[in-house]
Amino acid sequence: LPAPFGPAWRRYTPFLAEILAERRRLRRALRQAIPMQELALVYQPKVDLETARLVGAEALLRWHSAELGPMRPDIFIPLAEETGDIHAIGDWVLDAALRQLAQWQAEARLEDDFALAINVSSRQLMQAGFVAALLQRLEEHGVPAWRIKVEVTESGLIQDIRDAQERLAALRASGVGVSIDDFGTGYSSLSYLKSLPVSELKIDRSFVKDIAHNEEDRKLVETIIVIAHLFGCSVVAEGIEHEAERQILRGFGCEHGQGYLFARPLPPAEFAGWLTAPPAN
Ligand code: C2E
Ligand code: CA
Ligand code: CA
Ligand code: CA
């Protein structure tokens, strides 16, 4: 028999069946995650690279499955995008993030320029009525639009660039910040700058991690920063782990950064330590 149907194929079929069964298990567990209250948000501080002052945070999703244990978002988010569960999960994230933001606001813990970045899947962004629903949520929670930034990855936006453009423009017009996540890892990063109304670029960790040792990465990052500024965007570098990286990025004029050098993503109680003290009364 030719290769795909030969003995090797028969040998691997059980593994394939196992993989499929595993996926079904994962899907089933994921569908239970919200009703079982297994989702949580952690918050990674975002700092000014010049002064180390806190300028915001990124909300990152965590899933601790009773059945499967802790699951990584890079595994379950793509699956949720495939199955459509991302809509319910994305709604949950928005609600949880805004509720937390409203609480910090009520406790008077936020600096005037503090903004919370929320990851929004392109499937969620392109859902009918997304912008109106988000604006209504903001109002319900009493959170001003400028207090949040929506982080979208370039990869999902190409399918209907016109529609994406309109939605992001509507967000910007209402005061919500728009950040392009993982900038540079997609196919057409530069053309997005031209066509999308973006306020911030996030340089992916893959460009940042070797910046202290690799001349090419340094050139790439410097170029991204120059271009971002020419297009009126501010720049955040993600995944900063070492002081040398911070210094290089700062030297290139990168405004903000996130990474283990400053803090890991933190549960709300720990993150509160990064916020200004509530007023004494
Ligand atoms: P991302 O948006 O690019 O988030 C950055 C990832 O880098 C996070 O991984 C963060 O924990 C990690 N990170 C931050 N600083 C460092 C560092 O100094 N070193 C290293 N090695 N890693 C660092 P995480 O939390 O596992 O999230 C992975 C991805 O899952 C995110 O990548 C994002 O694409 C997705 N994701 C997370 N939360 C959400 C969410 O609420 N909604 C959606 N749609 N996607 C989410
Ligand atoms: Ca992000
Ligand atoms: Ca990112
Ligand atoms: Ca990334």
CSV table of N, CA and C in Angstrom, one decimal, residues 25-83:
chain,number,residue,atom,x,y,z
A,25,ARG,N,-12.6,16.1,24.9
A,25,ARG,CA,-12.6,16.3,26.4
A,25,ARG,C,-12.4,17.8,26.7
A,26,LEU,N,-11.4,18.3,26.0
A,26,LEU,CA,-11.1,19.7,26.2
A,26,LEU,C,-12.3,20.6,25.9
A,27,ARG,N,-12.9,20.4,24.8
A,27,ARG,CA,-14.1,21.2,24.4
A,27,ARG,C,-15.2,21.1,25.4
A,28,ARG,N,-15.4,19.9,25.9
A,28,ARG,CA,-16.5,19.7,26.9
A,28,ARG,C,-16.2,20.4,28.1
A,29,ALA,N,-15.0,20.3,28.6
A,29,ALA,CA,-14.5,21.0,29.8
A,29,ALA,C,-14.6,22.5,29.7
A,30,LEU,N,-14.2,23.0,28.5
A,30,LEU,CA,-14.2,24.4,28.2
A,30,LEU,C,-15.7,25.0,28.3
A,31,ARG,N,-16.6,24.2,27.7
A,31,ARG,CA,-18.0,24.7,27.7
A,31,ARG,C,-18.5,24.8,29.2
A,32,GLN,N,-17.9,24.1,30.1
A,32,GLN,CA,-18.3,24.1,31.5
A,32,GLN,C,-17.6,25.2,32.3
A,33,ALA,N,-16.6,25.8,31.7
A,33,ALA,CA,-15.7,26.7,32.4
A,33,ALA,C,-16.4,27.9,33.1
A,34,ILE,N,-17.3,28.5,32.3
A,34,ILE,CA,-18.1,29.6,32.9
A,34,ILE,C,-19.1,29.2,34.0
A,35,PRO,N,-20.0,28.3,33.6
A,35,PRO,CA,-20.9,27.9,34.7
A,35,PRO,C,-20.2,27.3,36.0
A,36,MET,N,-19.1,26.6,35.8
A,36,MET,CA,-18.4,26.1,36.9
A,36,MET,C,-17.5,27.1,37.6
A,37,GLN,N,-17.5,28.4,37.1
A,37,GLN,CA,-16.7,29.5,37.7
A,37,GLN,C,-15.2,29.1,37.8
A,38,GLU,N,-14.7,28.6,36.6
A,38,GLU,CA,-13.3,28.2,36.6
A,38,GLU,C,-12.4,29.3,35.9
A,39,LEU,N,-13.0,30.4,35.5
A,39,LEU,CA,-12.2,31.4,34.8
A,39,LEU,C,-11.8,32.5,35.8
A,40,ALA,N,-10.7,33.1,35.6
A,40,ALA,CA,-10.3,34.2,36.4
A,40,ALA,C,-9.4,35.1,35.6
A,41,LEU,N,-9.3,36.4,36.0
A,41,LEU,CA,-8.4,37.3,35.3
A,41,LEU,C,-7.2,37.6,36.2
A,42,VAL,N,-6.0,37.7,35.6
A,42,VAL,CA,-4.9,38.2,36.3
A,42,VAL,C,-4.4,39.5,35.6
A,43,TYR,N,-3.7,40.3,36.3
A,43,TYR,CA,-3.4,41.7,35.7
A,43,TYR,C,-1.9,41.9,35.7
A,44,GLN,N,-1.3,42.1,34.5
A,44,GLN,CA,0.1,42.4,34.5
A,44,GLN,C,0.4,43.9,34.4
A,45,PRO,N,1.1,44.4,35.3
A,45,PRO,CA,1.5,45.9,35.3
A,45,PRO,C,2.2,46.3,34.0
A,46,LYS,N,1.8,47.5,33.6
A,46,LYS,CA,2.5,48.1,32.4
A,46,LYS,C,3.1,49.4,32.9
A,47,VAL,N,4.4,49.5,32.6
A,47,VAL,CA,5.1,50.7,33.2
A,47,VAL,C,5.7,51.6,32.2
A,48,ASP,N,5.9,52.8,32.6
A,48,ASP,CA,6.7,53.8,31.8
A,48,ASP,C,8.1,53.4,31.9
A,49,LEU,N,8.8,53.2,30.7
A,49,LEU,CA,10.1,52.7,30.7
A,49,LEU,C,11.2,53.7,31.2
A,50,GLU,N,10.8,55.0,31.2
A,50,GLU,CA,11.7,56.0,31.7
A,50,GLU,C,11.7,56.1,33.2
A,51,THR,N,10.4,56.1,33.8
A,51,THR,CA,10.3,56.4,35.2
A,51,THR,C,9.9,55.2,36.0
A,52,ALA,N,9.5,54.1,35.4
A,52,ALA,CA,9.1,52.9,36.1
A,52,ALA,C,7.7,53.1,36.7
A,53,ARG,N,7.0,54.2,36.4
A,53,ARG,CA,5.7,54.5,37.0
A,53,ARG,C,4.7,53.6,36.3
A,54,LEU,N,3.7,53.1,37.1
A,54,LEU,CA,2.6,52.3,36.5
A,54,LEU,C,1.7,53.1,35.6
A,55,VAL,N,1.5,52.7,34.4
A,55,VAL,CA,0.6,53.4,33.5
A,55,VAL,C,-0.7,52.6,33.1
A,56,GLY,N,-0.7,51.3,33.5
A,56,GLY,CA,-1.8,50.5,33.2
A,56,GLY,C,-1.6,49.1,33.5
A,57,ALA,N,-2.4,48.2,32.9
A,57,ALA,CA,-2.3,46.8,33.1
A,57,ALA,C,-2.9,46.1,31.9
A,58,GLU,N,-2.5,44.8,31.8
A,58,GLU,CA,-3.2,44.0,30.8
A,58,GLU,C,-3.9,42.9,31.5
A,59,ALA,N,-5.2,42.7,31.2
A,59,ALA,CA,-6.0,41.6,31.8
A,59,ALA,C,-5.7,40.4,31.0
A,60,LEU,N,-5.3,39.3,31.7
A,60,LEU,CA,-5.0,38.0,31.0
A,60,LEU,C,-5.8,36.9,31.7
A,61,LEU,N,-6.4,36.1,30.8
A,61,LEU,CA,-7.3,35.1,31.2
A,61,LEU,C,-6.6,33.8,31.8
A,62,ARG,N,-7.2,33.3,32.9
A,62,ARG,CA,-6.7,32.0,33.4
A,62,ARG,C,-7.9,31.1,33.5
A,63,TRP,N,-7.6,29.8,33.2
A,63,TRP,CA,-8.6,28.8,33.3
A,63,TRP,C,-8.1,27.7,34.2
A,64,HIS,N,-8.7,27.4,35.3
A,64,HIS,CA,-8.3,26.3,36.1
A,64,HIS,C,-9.4,25.3,36.1
A,65,SER,N,-9.3,24.3,35.2
A,65,SER,CA,-10.3,23.3,35.0
A,65,SER,C,-10.3,22.3,36.1
A,66,ALA,N,-11.5,22.0,36.7
A,66,ALA,CA,-11.6,21.0,37.8
A,66,ALA,C,-11.1,19.7,37.2
A,67,GLU,N,-11.4,19.4,35.9
A,67,GLU,CA,-11.2,18.1,35.4
A,67,GLU,C,-9.7,18.0,34.8
A,68,LEU,N,-9.2,19.1,34.2
A,68,LEU,CA,-8.0,19.0,33.5
A,68,LEU,C,-6.8,19.8,34.2
A,69,GLY,N,-7.1,20.5,35.2
A,69,GLY,CA,-6.1,21.3,35.9
A,69,GLY,C,-5.9,22.7,35.2
A,70,PRO,N,-4.8,23.4,35.5
A,70,PRO,CA,-4.6,24.7,34.9
A,70,PRO,C,-4.3,24.6,33.4
A,71,MET,N,-5.0,25.4,32.6
A,71,MET,CA,-4.9,25.3,31.1
A,71,MET,C,-4.3,26.6,30.6
A,72,ARG,N,-3.5,26.6,29.6
A,72,ARG,CA,-2.8,27.8,29.1
A,72,ARG,C,-3.7,28.5,28.1
A,73,PRO,N,-3.8,29.8,28.1
A,73,PRO,CA,-4.7,30.5,27.2
A,73,PRO,C,-4.3,30.3,25.7
A,74,ASP,N,-3.0,30.1,25.5
A,74,ASP,CA,-2.6,29.9,24.0
A,74,ASP,C,-3.1,28.5,23.5
A,75,ILE,N,-3.5,27.6,24.4
A,75,ILE,CA,-4.2,26.4,24.0
A,75,ILE,C,-5.7,26.5,23.9
A,76,PHE,N,-6.3,27.1,24.9
A,76,PHE,CA,-7.8,27.0,24.9
A,76,PHE,C,-8.4,28.2,24.2
A,77,ILE,N,-7.7,29.4,24.0
A,77,ILE,CA,-8.3,30.5,23.3
A,77,ILE,C,-8.5,30.1,21.8
A,78,PRO,N,-7.4,29.6,21.1
A,78,PRO,CA,-7.6,29.2,19.7
A,78,PRO,C,-8.7,28.1,19.6
A,79,LEU,N,-8.8,27.2,20.5
A,79,LEU,CA,-9.9,26.2,20.5
A,79,LEU,C,-11.3,26.9,20.6
A,80,ALA,N,-11.4,27.8,21.6
A,80,ALA,CA,-12.6,28.5,21.8
A,80,ALA,C,-13.0,29.3,20.5
A,81,GLU,N,-12.0,29.8,19.8
A,81,GLU,CA,-12.2,30.6,18.6
A,81,GLU,C,-12.8,29.7,17.5
A,82,GLU,N,-12.3,28.4,17.5
A,82,GLU,CA,-12.8,27.4,16.6
A,82,GLU,C,-14.2,27.0,16.8
A,83,THR,N,-14.5,26.8,18.1
A,83,THR,CA,-15.8,26.2,18.4
A,83,THR,C,-16.9,27.3,18.6
